[in-house]
Amino acid sequence: MQFLSQLINGLQLGSIYALVALGYSMVYGIIMLLNFAHGDIIMVGGYLAMLAIGAGVAPAFAVMISIFGCTILAVIIEKGAYKPLRSAPRLSLLITAIGVSLLLQNLALLIFSANAKPFPGTSILPSGSVSIGGLSIGTTAIITIVVSVVSMAALTLVVQKTKIGKAMRAVSEDTEAAQLMGIPVDLIISVTFAIGSALAGIGSILFCCRYPLLTPTMGSMLGLKAFIAAVLGGIGSIPGAVVGGFAIGLAEVFVNSVGLSTWTDAVVFGILIIVLLARPSGFFGRPMVEKV
Amino acid sequence: MKALTLKMPVRYAINTVLLALLLLAGSALLSAGVFGRAQTSVIMQIGVYIILAVSLNVATGYLGQLPLGHAGFMAVGAYAGAILWKALPEGSLSAVAGIIFGGITAAVFGLIIGIPALRLKGDYLAIITLGFGEIIRIAIVNLSGITGGAPGLKKIPKYSNFTLVYICVILTCVIIHMFMKSRHGRAILSIRENEIAAESCGVNTTYYKVMAFTASAFFAGIAGTLYAGNQGIIAPSEFGFLKSIDILVMVVLGGMGSMIGSIVSAAVLTALPLFLQSSLKGFNDYRMIIYSLLLILVMIFKPSGLFGTYDFSLSFLIEKLGVKKSAKGEKQDGAKA
């Protein structure tokens, strides 16, 4: 029974990681950028929802505000900081992404101070539990898992069945060839950022409902772990990000439950290191061959 | 017109004399009591950060990779050196032993981390070194029996003084400079320019990458030990991801691949916040915002940094001036005739 409740716990955390990992994976697949700012967009989403609810907005609208806020912020970042560097070396782009991440964190630090702010999670997701055969499961956990699975299914549909999804796949396959075929590459890249960040916005709400404390640096560790999940599953692959997310979430919960909670982060990074050494392309990734 | 070229021994002599003069001037100023205790500590911190920036520059500027765990190596060096210092009897010999031990321990970690990490490149290398940096920090927190845990290691003998830091800075710069001018250094530069081309020319890329990475870790460890000897107390929270970023900002701003760039920006970025803190209220709140904006703007408008790959050479300067003078001399000769 203990095991089952830990399993649900891990699935809840894992589905949040999976949602965030999808954003990393999509952006990496399309412009080969490790978007360091992705984790901080989650943090911004959390603060936006808190402010909206504090201002008396209905919870459903607050969630919408937070998701739209994340989307718009990501598009602004992409246009302002990443687009001028499209043809620059990868190292420059990566350093810029670190810069954007630090900027967001420190702006939040200036506005909201370093003190943790309580997140009104209970007004968004009702707290309570359902008991199934003697096992009591929190409603938050159930809603989190369901919302994540639905979002991921919707994303898969968009990527596989729509015209814009086809364009996204084409751009990630070969940007120049896609441009020659008349695909508006810049627009598609912006759309990718927007979709990834909308998922991050959803992830943000779910994460804040689970850990209802907001700090300016909350996004960086969450972001890193989600990135590790994306790498574990194979970067650029949607099912990979999902599987990786669940794997990291479960690993973390089980390490905690055996009483090694101070080592959790070290274990997650350890998993990353082992995966990168044994199979750098992850579970579902295609091995990259460099052509001369 | 004959261009003036200085012979190598002359060049070395000029540089040695200049460095010795700087050392004497610095010690004289300090012993005369021109600087207070706080300012002396700042000067020593500048030295520590110069070593850190110059050593990170080996991996970032010369090798062209982006390790994000430099503070981890600094932490290893700081703890290893400090623990040895505390175990040894007081004396200048123990001071040197601690520094060397700190450097070597960090280099061993660099080697252990470098061999697997450098099989990857770009973003993966960045994230894996970040991971190692975090693991080192977490390990220091958890192994509280040896390291003092989260509250930190206290009562470290304060061995770091101006002469020691100065000599370490100079040795670091000279060794790295000579290393980069050697055939090993050339091989490392060729990896930065084009890894595949370098490999096809017979450069053992993995070997040289690990070599550069280990060297970088070694000097970071020395800087860490000096840092511990200056502060007297070190805590694992000081060596987090943000410290690595601080050092990275110095290297990027100064110009990746330029030693003088790293030195100047390390000195300015260390001294400026500490001095502005007292005069400009609330500056510290904005420091990281300015840093992050600087990173973004430098990358967009001048990706090569302020100095590019330019390197300062005194002898070269003298040669230039010499050419101008002799050109003038020739003109005067012509006018006389």
XYZ file of C-alpha atoms in Angstrom:
629
model
C 0.000 0.000 0.000
C 2.863 2.293 0.911
C 4.421 1.417 -2.414
C 1.230 2.225 -4.341
C 0.797 5.623 -2.756
C 4.438 6.418 -3.479
C 3.827 5.300 -7.042
C 0.915 7.739 -7.437
C 3.071 10.405 -5.844
C 5.838 9.729 -8.317
C 3.434 9.737 -11.248
C 2.100 13.114 -10.159
C 5.564 14.635 -9.966
C 6.589 12.826 -13.130
C 3.703 14.190 -15.153
C 4.705 17.733 -14.195
C 8.282 17.013 -15.249
C 6.980 15.537 -18.479
C 4.975 18.679 -19.300
C 7.998 20.883 -18.715
C 10.327 18.465 -20.499
C 8.155 18.689 -23.622
C 8.948 22.404 -23.881
C 12.683 21.733 -23.640
C 12.496 18.904 -26.091
C 10.511 20.816 -28.724
C 12.739 23.888 -28.571
C 15.875 21.759 -28.641
C 14.560 19.787 -31.554
C 13.872 22.877 -33.602
C 16.782 25.260 -32.938
C 19.238 23.063 -31.010
C 19.104 25.348 -28.016
C 19.029 24.305 -24.390
C 16.552 26.967 -23.327
C 17.749 27.731 -19.807
C 14.981 30.297 -19.410
C 12.269 27.635 -19.687
C 12.393 26.838 -15.974
C 12.104 30.491 -15.092
C 9.070 30.897 -17.296
C 7.435 28.374 -14.955
C 8.338 30.581 -12.024
C 6.787 33.605 -13.765
C 3.648 31.555 -14.417
C 3.363 30.749 -10.725
C 3.690 34.384 -9.667
C 1.188 35.502 -12.332
C -1.419 33.061 -11.049
C -0.774 34.176 -7.480
C -1.172 37.849 -8.400
C -4.322 37.182 -10.420
C -5.991 35.265 -7.598
C -4.828 37.886 -5.128
C -6.571 40.514 -7.289
C -9.820 38.586 -7.001
C -9.886 36.986 -10.437
C -11.810 33.738 -10.684
C -9.419 30.738 -10.424
C -10.197 29.509 -13.932
C -9.341 32.905 -15.387
C -6.230 33.138 -13.229
C -5.016 29.893 -14.754
C -5.711 31.261 -18.236
C -3.845 34.486 -17.430
C -0.880 32.502 -16.192
C -0.752 30.268 -19.284
C -1.126 33.188 -21.701
C 1.431 35.161 -19.741
C 3.978 32.358 -20.092
C 3.263 32.058 -23.806
C 3.658 35.757 -24.501
C 6.780 35.996 -22.372
C 8.395 33.108 -24.232
C 7.627 34.648 -27.622
C 9.066 37.995 -26.490
C 12.220 36.246 -25.264
C 12.538 34.346 -28.501
C 12.121 37.473 -30.653
C 14.265 39.689 -28.469
C 17.148 37.524 -27.370
C 17.346 34.373 -29.504
C 16.321 35.542 -32.974
C 19.244 37.978 -33.435
C 21.548 35.030 -32.776
C 20.008 32.565 -35.196
C 23.201 32.276 -37.248
C 25.627 32.789 -34.335
C 27.671 29.929 -32.836
C 25.776 27.625 -30.494
C 27.908 28.729 -27.553
C 26.683 32.336 -27.898
C 23.078 31.198 -27.985
C 23.574 29.070 -24.885
C 25.195 31.919 -22.964
C 22.324 34.203 -23.985
C 19.837 31.666 -22.676
C 21.675 31.593 -19.336
C 21.563 35.389 -19.350
C 17.801 35.431 -19.922
C 17.300 32.896 -17.148
C 19.317 35.003 -14.691
C 17.479 38.139 -15.780
C 14.062 36.624 -15.087
C 15.190 35.247 -11.722
C 16.647 38.520 -10.567
C 13.746 40.623 -11.793
C 11.484 38.344 -9.765
C 13.848 38.695 -6.828
C 13.603 42.472 -7.084
C 9.813 42.535 -7.413
C 8.768 39.757 -5.047
C 11.858 39.523 -2.744
C 13.586 36.285 -1.848
C 10.997 35.318 0.776
C 8.800 32.414 -0.211
C 5.230 33.441 -1.005
C 2.332 31.061 -0.339
C 0.522 29.935 -3.472
C -3.283 29.784 -3.212
C -3.325 26.268 -4.606
C -6.481 25.155 -2.840
C -8.605 27.732 -4.674
C -7.507 26.255 -8.014
C -7.506 22.547 -7.270
C -9.761 21.350 -4.466
C -7.933 19.515 -1.743
C -9.468 16.220 -0.812
C -8.961 12.597 -1.433
C -10.677 9.693 -3.037
C -10.290 6.282 -1.533
C -10.144 3.327 -3.822
C -9.981 -0.039 -2.125
C -8.474 1.367 1.054
C -5.932 3.460 -0.805
C -6.545 7.166 -0.464
C -5.404 9.262 -3.399
C -5.324 13.049 -3.304
C -7.567 14.736 -5.863
C -4.672 17.026 -6.767
C -2.664 13.995 -7.823
C -5.498 12.638 -9.952
C -6.194 15.991 -11.604
C -2.490 16.563 -12.240
C -2.055 13.227 -13.942
C -5.243 13.575 -15.996
C -4.498 17.150 -17.103
C -0.951 16.192 -18.085
C -2.018 13.166 -20.073
C -4.712 15.171 -21.896
C -2.262 17.987 -22.701
C 0.299 15.547 -23.998
C -2.272 13.794 -26.143
C -3.388 17.146 -27.544
C 0.198 18.078 -28.316
C 0.765 14.785 -30.113
C -2.336 15.413 -32.204
C -1.174 18.936 -33.069
C 2.285 17.795 -34.055
C 1.193 14.741 -36.021
C -2.103 15.775 -37.622
C -2.114 19.514 -38.279
C -0.409 21.569 -40.932
C 1.500 23.594 -38.381
C 2.704 20.406 -36.717
C 3.941 19.159 -40.044
C 5.794 22.433 -40.541
C 7.347 22.088 -37.079
C 8.586 18.628 -37.886
C 9.955 19.841 -41.207
C 11.855 22.733 -39.587
C 13.388 20.475 -36.991
C 14.443 18.018 -39.663
C 16.165 20.561 -41.894
C 15.667 24.286 -41.387
C 17.094 25.392 -44.702
C 15.216 22.881 -46.797
C 12.015 23.822 -44.973
C 12.602 27.458 -45.799
C 13.107 26.572 -49.458
C 9.765 24.772 -49.434
C 8.090 27.999 -48.386
C 7.653 27.284 -44.698
C 7.839 30.511 -42.647
C 10.636 29.285 -40.385
C 10.650 32.250 -37.989
C 6.923 31.945 -37.414
C 7.182 28.205 -36.817
C 9.979 28.690 -34.302
C 7.875 31.257 -32.449
C 4.908 28.899 -32.467
C 7.114 26.141 -31.039
C 8.224 28.411 -28.219
C 4.608 29.433 -27.616
C 3.328 25.847 -27.427
C 6.201 24.727 -25.228
C 5.602 27.594 -22.845
C 1.867 27.070 -22.732
C 2.617 23.536 -21.544
C 5.093 25.018 -19.066
C 2.309 27.327 -17.862
C 0.060 24.333 -17.209
C 2.968 22.566 -15.541
C 3.579 25.646 -13.443
C 0.059 25.666 -12.004
C 0.181 21.954 -11.276
C 3.632 22.221 -9.692
C 2.587 25.149 -7.518
C -0.491 23.248 -6.348
C 1.782 20.442 -5.209
C 4.464 22.629 -3.614
C 2.531 25.790 -2.740
C 5.507 28.065 -2.090
C 6.792 30.525 -4.669
C 10.424 31.651 -4.739
C 12.294 33.401 -7.558
C 14.641 30.437 -7.975
C 12.004 27.695 -7.864
C 12.134 27.318 -11.631
C 15.802 26.599 -12.043
C 15.966 23.218 -10.307
C 12.588 22.164 -11.739
C 13.804 23.231 -15.166
C 17.053 21.317 -14.843
C 15.298 18.156 -13.766
C 12.830 18.469 -16.608
C 15.702 18.933 -18.998
C 17.300 15.794 -17.587
C 13.988 14.046 -18.206
C 14.034 15.257 -21.816
C 17.585 13.997 -22.292
C 16.751 10.696 -20.632
C 13.887 10.100 -23.032
C 15.783 11.306 -26.056
C 15.750 14.985 -26.818
C 13.464 16.060 -29.634
C 11.119 13.122 -29.069
C 7.673 13.718 -27.559
C 7.063 10.217 -26.163
C 10.641 10.313 -24.928
C 10.017 13.441 -22.889
C 6.939 11.857 -21.335
C 8.678 8.610 -20.424
C 11.719 10.506 -19.165
C 9.535 12.744 -17.027
C 7.799 9.812 -15.372
C 11.125 8.041 -14.838
C 12.684 11.059 -13.106
C 9.581 11.705 -11.017
C 9.418 8.103 -9.823
C 13.151 7.945 -9.156
C 12.984 11.084 -7.078
C 10.033 9.933 -4.993
C 11.568 6.534 -4.324
C 14.942 7.999 -3.348
C 13.070 10.247 -0.934
C 11.054 7.390 0.478
C 14.127 5.352 1.398
C 15.331 8.286 3.487
C 18.013 9.781 1.272
C 16.164 13.020 0.627
C 19.299 15.173 0.902
C 20.838 13.210 -1.950
C 17.830 13.437 -4.308
C 19.275 16.061 -6.631
C 22.603 14.270 -6.729
C 20.824 11.033 -7.722
C 18.930 12.790 -10.520
C 22.135 14.282 -11.883
C 23.779 10.900 -11.479
C 21.063 9.363 -13.662
C 21.729 12.031 -16.273
C 25.443 11.304 -16.257
C 24.950 7.558 -16.596
C 22.440 8.004 -19.424
C 24.640 10.428 -21.309
C 27.563 8.068 -21.059
C 25.734 4.868 -21.877
C 23.252 6.110 -24.442
C 23.668 9.827 -25.257
C 20.615 9.837 -27.511
C 18.309 8.667 -24.705
C 15.581 6.024 -24.847
C 13.817 7.241 -27.985
C 16.315 9.578 -29.624
C 17.979 8.874 -32.901
C 21.751 8.751 -32.602
C 23.251 11.839 -34.172
C 25.906 11.352 -36.783
C 27.975 14.372 -37.612
C 28.468 14.823 -41.318
C 31.543 16.553 -42.627
C 63.405 50.981 -42.381
C 64.326 48.175 -40.088
C 61.635 46.884 -37.783
C 62.741 46.511 -34.208
C 62.540 42.969 -32.912
C 63.426 42.109 -29.381
C 65.232 38.856 -28.758
C 63.445 36.332 -26.573
C 65.796 36.652 -23.536
C 65.283 40.428 -23.644
C 61.528 39.952 -23.700
C 61.648 37.619 -20.734
C 63.914 40.033 -18.878
C 61.552 42.961 -19.475
C 58.549 40.987 -18.280
C 60.343 39.619 -15.226
C 61.556 43.051 -14.174
C 58.084 44.533 -14.601
C 56.423 41.758 -12.583
C 59.021 42.041 -9.818
C 58.519 45.811 -9.696
C 54.749 45.336 -9.405
C 55.236 42.862 -6.572
C 57.592 45.219 -4.729
C 55.302 48.200 -5.275
C 52.299 46.236 -4.080
C 54.020 44.920 -0.962
C 55.414 48.372 -0.199
C 51.992 49.983 -0.499
C 50.445 47.305 1.696
C 53.104 47.388 4.384
C 52.969 51.191 4.391
C 49.336 50.750 5.378
C 47.817 52.594 2.391
C 44.998 50.043 2.225
C 42.769 49.080 5.110
C 41.978 45.498 6.004
C 38.815 45.444 3.934
C 40.587 46.806 0.885
C 43.440 44.322 1.245
C 40.867 41.555 1.321
C 39.313 42.945 -1.857
C 42.692 42.987 -3.554
C 43.188 39.348 -2.621
C 39.723 38.473 -3.905
C 40.600 40.139 -7.187
C 43.613 37.858 -7.404
C 41.486 34.787 -6.701
C 38.964 35.747 -9.365
C 41.716 36.481 -11.884
C 42.981 32.912 -11.419
C 39.427 31.575 -11.734
C 38.652 33.563 -14.874
C 41.962 32.788 -16.551
C 41.576 29.094 -15.772
C 37.978 28.946 -17.008
C 39.186 30.709 -20.122
C 41.297 27.645 -20.915
C 38.181 25.492 -21.181
C 35.826 28.141 -22.586
C 37.968 30.475 -24.645
C 40.718 28.205 -25.887
C 38.980 24.831 -25.977
C 35.608 26.276 -26.995
C 33.477 24.288 -24.549
C 31.121 25.625 -21.924
C 31.625 23.987 -18.529
C 29.170 25.295 -15.945
C 30.741 23.628 -12.928
C 33.816 25.751 -12.363
C 32.684 26.672 -8.865
C 32.621 22.945 -8.103
C 36.348 22.656 -8.766
C 36.902 25.795 -6.765
C 34.997 24.174 -3.897
C 37.049 20.982 -4.122
C 40.258 23.002 -4.015
C 39.016 25.185 -1.178
C 37.969 22.258 1.006
C 40.973 20.060 0.219
C 43.435 22.882 0.850
C 41.684 24.107 3.969
C 41.429 20.638 5.490
C 45.144 20.026 4.908
C 45.985 23.444 6.335
C 44.062 22.669 9.468
C 45.844 19.325 9.833
C 49.380 20.630 9.277
C 51.386 22.697 11.767
C 51.476 26.408 10.990
C 54.199 27.637 8.675
C 54.811 28.931 5.192
C 55.707 25.450 3.968
C 52.268 24.176 4.993
C 50.722 27.130 3.167
C 52.360 26.110 -0.082
C 51.588 22.416 0.538
C 47.903 23.245 1.038
C 47.712 25.214 -2.193
C 49.383 22.486 -4.200
C 47.194 19.852 -2.553
C 44.071 21.902 -3.335
C 45.112 22.249 -6.957
C 45.965 18.586 -7.380
C 42.751 17.365 -5.749
C 40.726 19.618 -8.041
C 42.742 18.370 -11.015
C 41.968 14.757 -10.057
C 38.275 15.649 -9.937
C 38.675 17.445 -13.246
C 40.194 14.319 -14.747
C 37.489 12.036 -13.342
C 34.738 14.362 -14.552
C 36.437 15.330 -17.777
C 36.921 11.837 -19.189
C 33.196 11.047 -19.358
C 31.946 14.627 -19.812
C 34.155 15.555 -22.718
C 32.780 12.767 -24.857
C 29.834 15.124 -25.167
C 29.837 18.655 -26.442
C 27.930 21.885 -26.421
C 24.773 21.888 -24.366
C 25.271 18.365 -23.062
C 28.710 19.224 -21.767
C 27.290 22.345 -20.147
C 24.538 20.431 -18.394
C 26.709 17.508 -17.321
C 29.336 19.797 -15.777
C 26.550 21.712 -14.088
C 25.338 18.385 -12.734
C 28.785 17.469 -11.438
C 29.116 20.883 -9.831
C 25.832 20.364 -8.014
C 26.796 16.826 -6.968
C 30.050 18.147 -5.491
C 28.128 20.790 -3.557
C 25.543 18.295 -2.301
C 28.295 15.869 -1.317
C 30.047 18.603 0.667
C 26.803 19.384 2.491
C 26.156 15.736 3.283
C 29.657 14.606 4.234
C 29.548 16.825 7.275
C 32.041 14.689 9.195
C 34.885 15.883 6.985
C 33.609 19.144 5.560
C 31.598 20.665 8.364
C 28.374 20.301 6.388
C 26.020 23.146 5.484
C 27.219 25.622 8.162
C 30.667 25.449 6.626
C 34.282 24.838 7.530
C 35.480 27.268 10.157
C 38.777 28.488 11.614
C 40.803 28.024 8.467
C 44.277 29.486 8.958
C 44.454 32.752 7.018
C 47.507 32.008 4.953
C 46.550 34.080 1.927
C 48.529 37.291 1.836
C 49.339 39.665 -0.977
C 52.672 38.079 -1.926
C 51.272 34.555 -2.011
C 48.204 35.509 -4.063
C 50.289 37.646 -6.387
C 52.789 34.870 -7.026
C 49.964 32.394 -7.665
C 48.287 34.793 -10.112
C 51.527 35.357 -11.999
C 52.397 31.658 -12.051
C 48.924 30.795 -13.309
C 49.066 33.364 -16.089
C 52.608 32.486 -17.119
C 52.026 28.723 -17.080
C 48.778 28.982 -19.024
C 50.355 31.402 -21.479
C 53.325 29.127 -22.082
C 51.051 26.101 -22.272
C 48.929 27.763 -24.924
C 52.007 28.700 -26.955
C 53.276 25.126 -26.880
C 52.246 22.459 -29.349
C 49.683 21.198 -26.837
C 48.122 24.642 -26.748
C 48.033 24.806 -30.522
C 46.299 21.446 -30.586
C 43.696 22.751 -28.130
C 43.098 25.840 -30.278
C 42.691 23.663 -33.343
C 39.949 21.718 -31.545
C 38.130 24.985 -30.891
C 38.367 26.029 -34.516
C 37.188 22.758 -35.998
C 37.133 19.531 -34.114
C 36.707 17.283 -37.116
C 39.486 18.962 -39.058
C 41.760 18.776 -36.016
C 41.048 15.089 -35.607
C 41.758 14.376 -39.242
C 45.104 16.163 -38.873
C 46.092 13.673 -36.213
C 45.243 15.654 -33.101
C 44.072 13.305 -30.368
C 41.028 15.412 -29.514
C 39.843 13.501 -26.458
C 43.315 13.563 -24.924
C 43.744 17.301 -25.431
C 40.235 18.131 -24.305
C 40.759 16.252 -21.058
C 44.174 17.874 -20.685
C 42.746 21.399 -21.048
C 39.860 20.574 -18.733
C 42.162 19.145 -16.059
C 44.479 22.145 -16.262
C 41.476 24.405 -15.895
C 40.322 22.465 -12.826
C 43.828 22.514 -11.309
C 44.047 26.305 -11.305
C 40.468 26.637 -10.124
C 41.458 24.452 -7.171
C 44.403 26.720 -6.377
C 42.095 29.723 -6.528
C 39.698 27.912 -4.206
C 42.427 27.262 -1.623
C 43.511 30.907 -1.750
C 39.890 31.928 -1.369
C 39.573 29.755 1.744
C 42.781 31.238 3.118
C 41.458 34.732 2.583
C 37.975 34.210 4.020
C 38.866 31.972 6.953
C 35.451 30.296 6.677
C 33.854 28.566 3.717
C 30.344 27.198 3.247
C 29.072 24.967 0.440
C 26.352 27.472 -0.480
C 29.045 29.851 -1.739
C 30.061 27.428 -4.473
C 26.735 27.075 -6.223
C 25.740 27.465 -9.835
C 25.688 31.261 -9.527
C 29.379 31.350 -8.659
C 30.118 29.445 -11.858
C 28.038 31.998 -13.735
C 29.908 34.874 -12.079
C 33.167 33.466 -13.407
C 31.641 32.799 -16.810
C 30.453 36.414 -17.056
C 34.014 37.558 -16.453
C 35.389 35.360 -19.216
C 32.643 36.178 -21.713
C 32.787 39.893 -21.058
C 36.553 40.055 -21.320
C 36.593 38.063 -24.502
C 36.717 34.306 -24.786
C 40.280 33.401 -25.648
C 41.904 36.584 -24.374
C 43.924 36.372 -21.185
C 44.177 40.116 -20.665
C 40.413 40.281 -21.201
C 39.818 37.753 -18.416
C 42.233 39.545 -16.104
C 40.760 42.994 -16.647
C 37.140 41.936 -16.419
C 37.804 39.744 -13.368
C 39.458 42.674 -11.615
C 36.748 45.168 -12.571
C 33.797 42.908 -11.889
C 35.198 41.881 -8.489
C 36.206 45.326 -7.317
C 33.330 47.369 -8.732
C 30.447 45.723 -6.823
C 32.408 45.778 -3.565
C 33.205 49.462 -3.871
C 29.829 50.460 -5.308
C 28.079 48.606 -2.498
C 29.149 51.217 0.016
C 28.659 54.300 -2.143
C 25.589 53.319 -4.135
C 22.811 52.046 -1.926
C 20.917 49.036 -3.186
C 23.457 48.370 -5.904
C 23.644 44.733 -4.930
C 19.970 44.241 -5.714
C 20.647 45.282 -9.275
C 24.043 43.616 -9.695
C 22.778 40.329 -11.103
C 20.263 42.101 -13.337
C 23.089 44.151 -14.813
C 25.221 41.008 -15.196
C 22.506 39.111 -16.998
C 21.697 42.025 -19.296
C 25.410 42.385 -20.005
C 25.600 38.701 -20.959
C 22.695 39.017 -23.389
C 23.797 42.319 -24.907
C 27.433 41.267 -25.299
C 26.320 38.068 -27.029
C 24.034 39.957 -29.418
C 26.238 42.932 -30.246
C 29.819 41.839 -29.607
C 29.976 38.057 -29.194
C 33.766 38.117 -29.047
C 33.730 40.139 -25.807
C 35.437 43.425 -25.099
C 38.945 42.300 -25.981
C 38.113 39.652 -28.564
C 41.074 37.330 -28.802
C 43.513 40.215 -28.374
C 46.346 39.563 -25.985
C 48.512 42.179 -24.404
C 52.236 41.943 -24.958
C 54.583 44.494 -23.518
C 57.425 43.549 -25.811
C 55.170 43.938 -28.820
C 54.241 47.416 -27.607
C 57.894 48.366 -27.217
C 58.619 47.052 -30.690
C 55.806 49.173 -32.124
C 57.065 52.272 -30.369
C 60.600 51.438 -31.461
C 59.480 51.286 -35.093
C 57.904 54.726 -34.868
C 61.021 56.210 -33.307
C 63.373 54.725 -35.846
C 61.068 55.900 -38.649
C 61.310 59.433 -37.250
C 65.071 59.069 -36.997
C 65.291 58.120 -40.665
C 63.258 61.166 -41.670
C 65.531 63.435 -39.695
C 68.543 61.847 -41.320
C 67.018 62.505 -44.732
C 66.340 66.147 -43.848
C 69.918 66.647 -42.762
C 71.260 65.212 -45.962
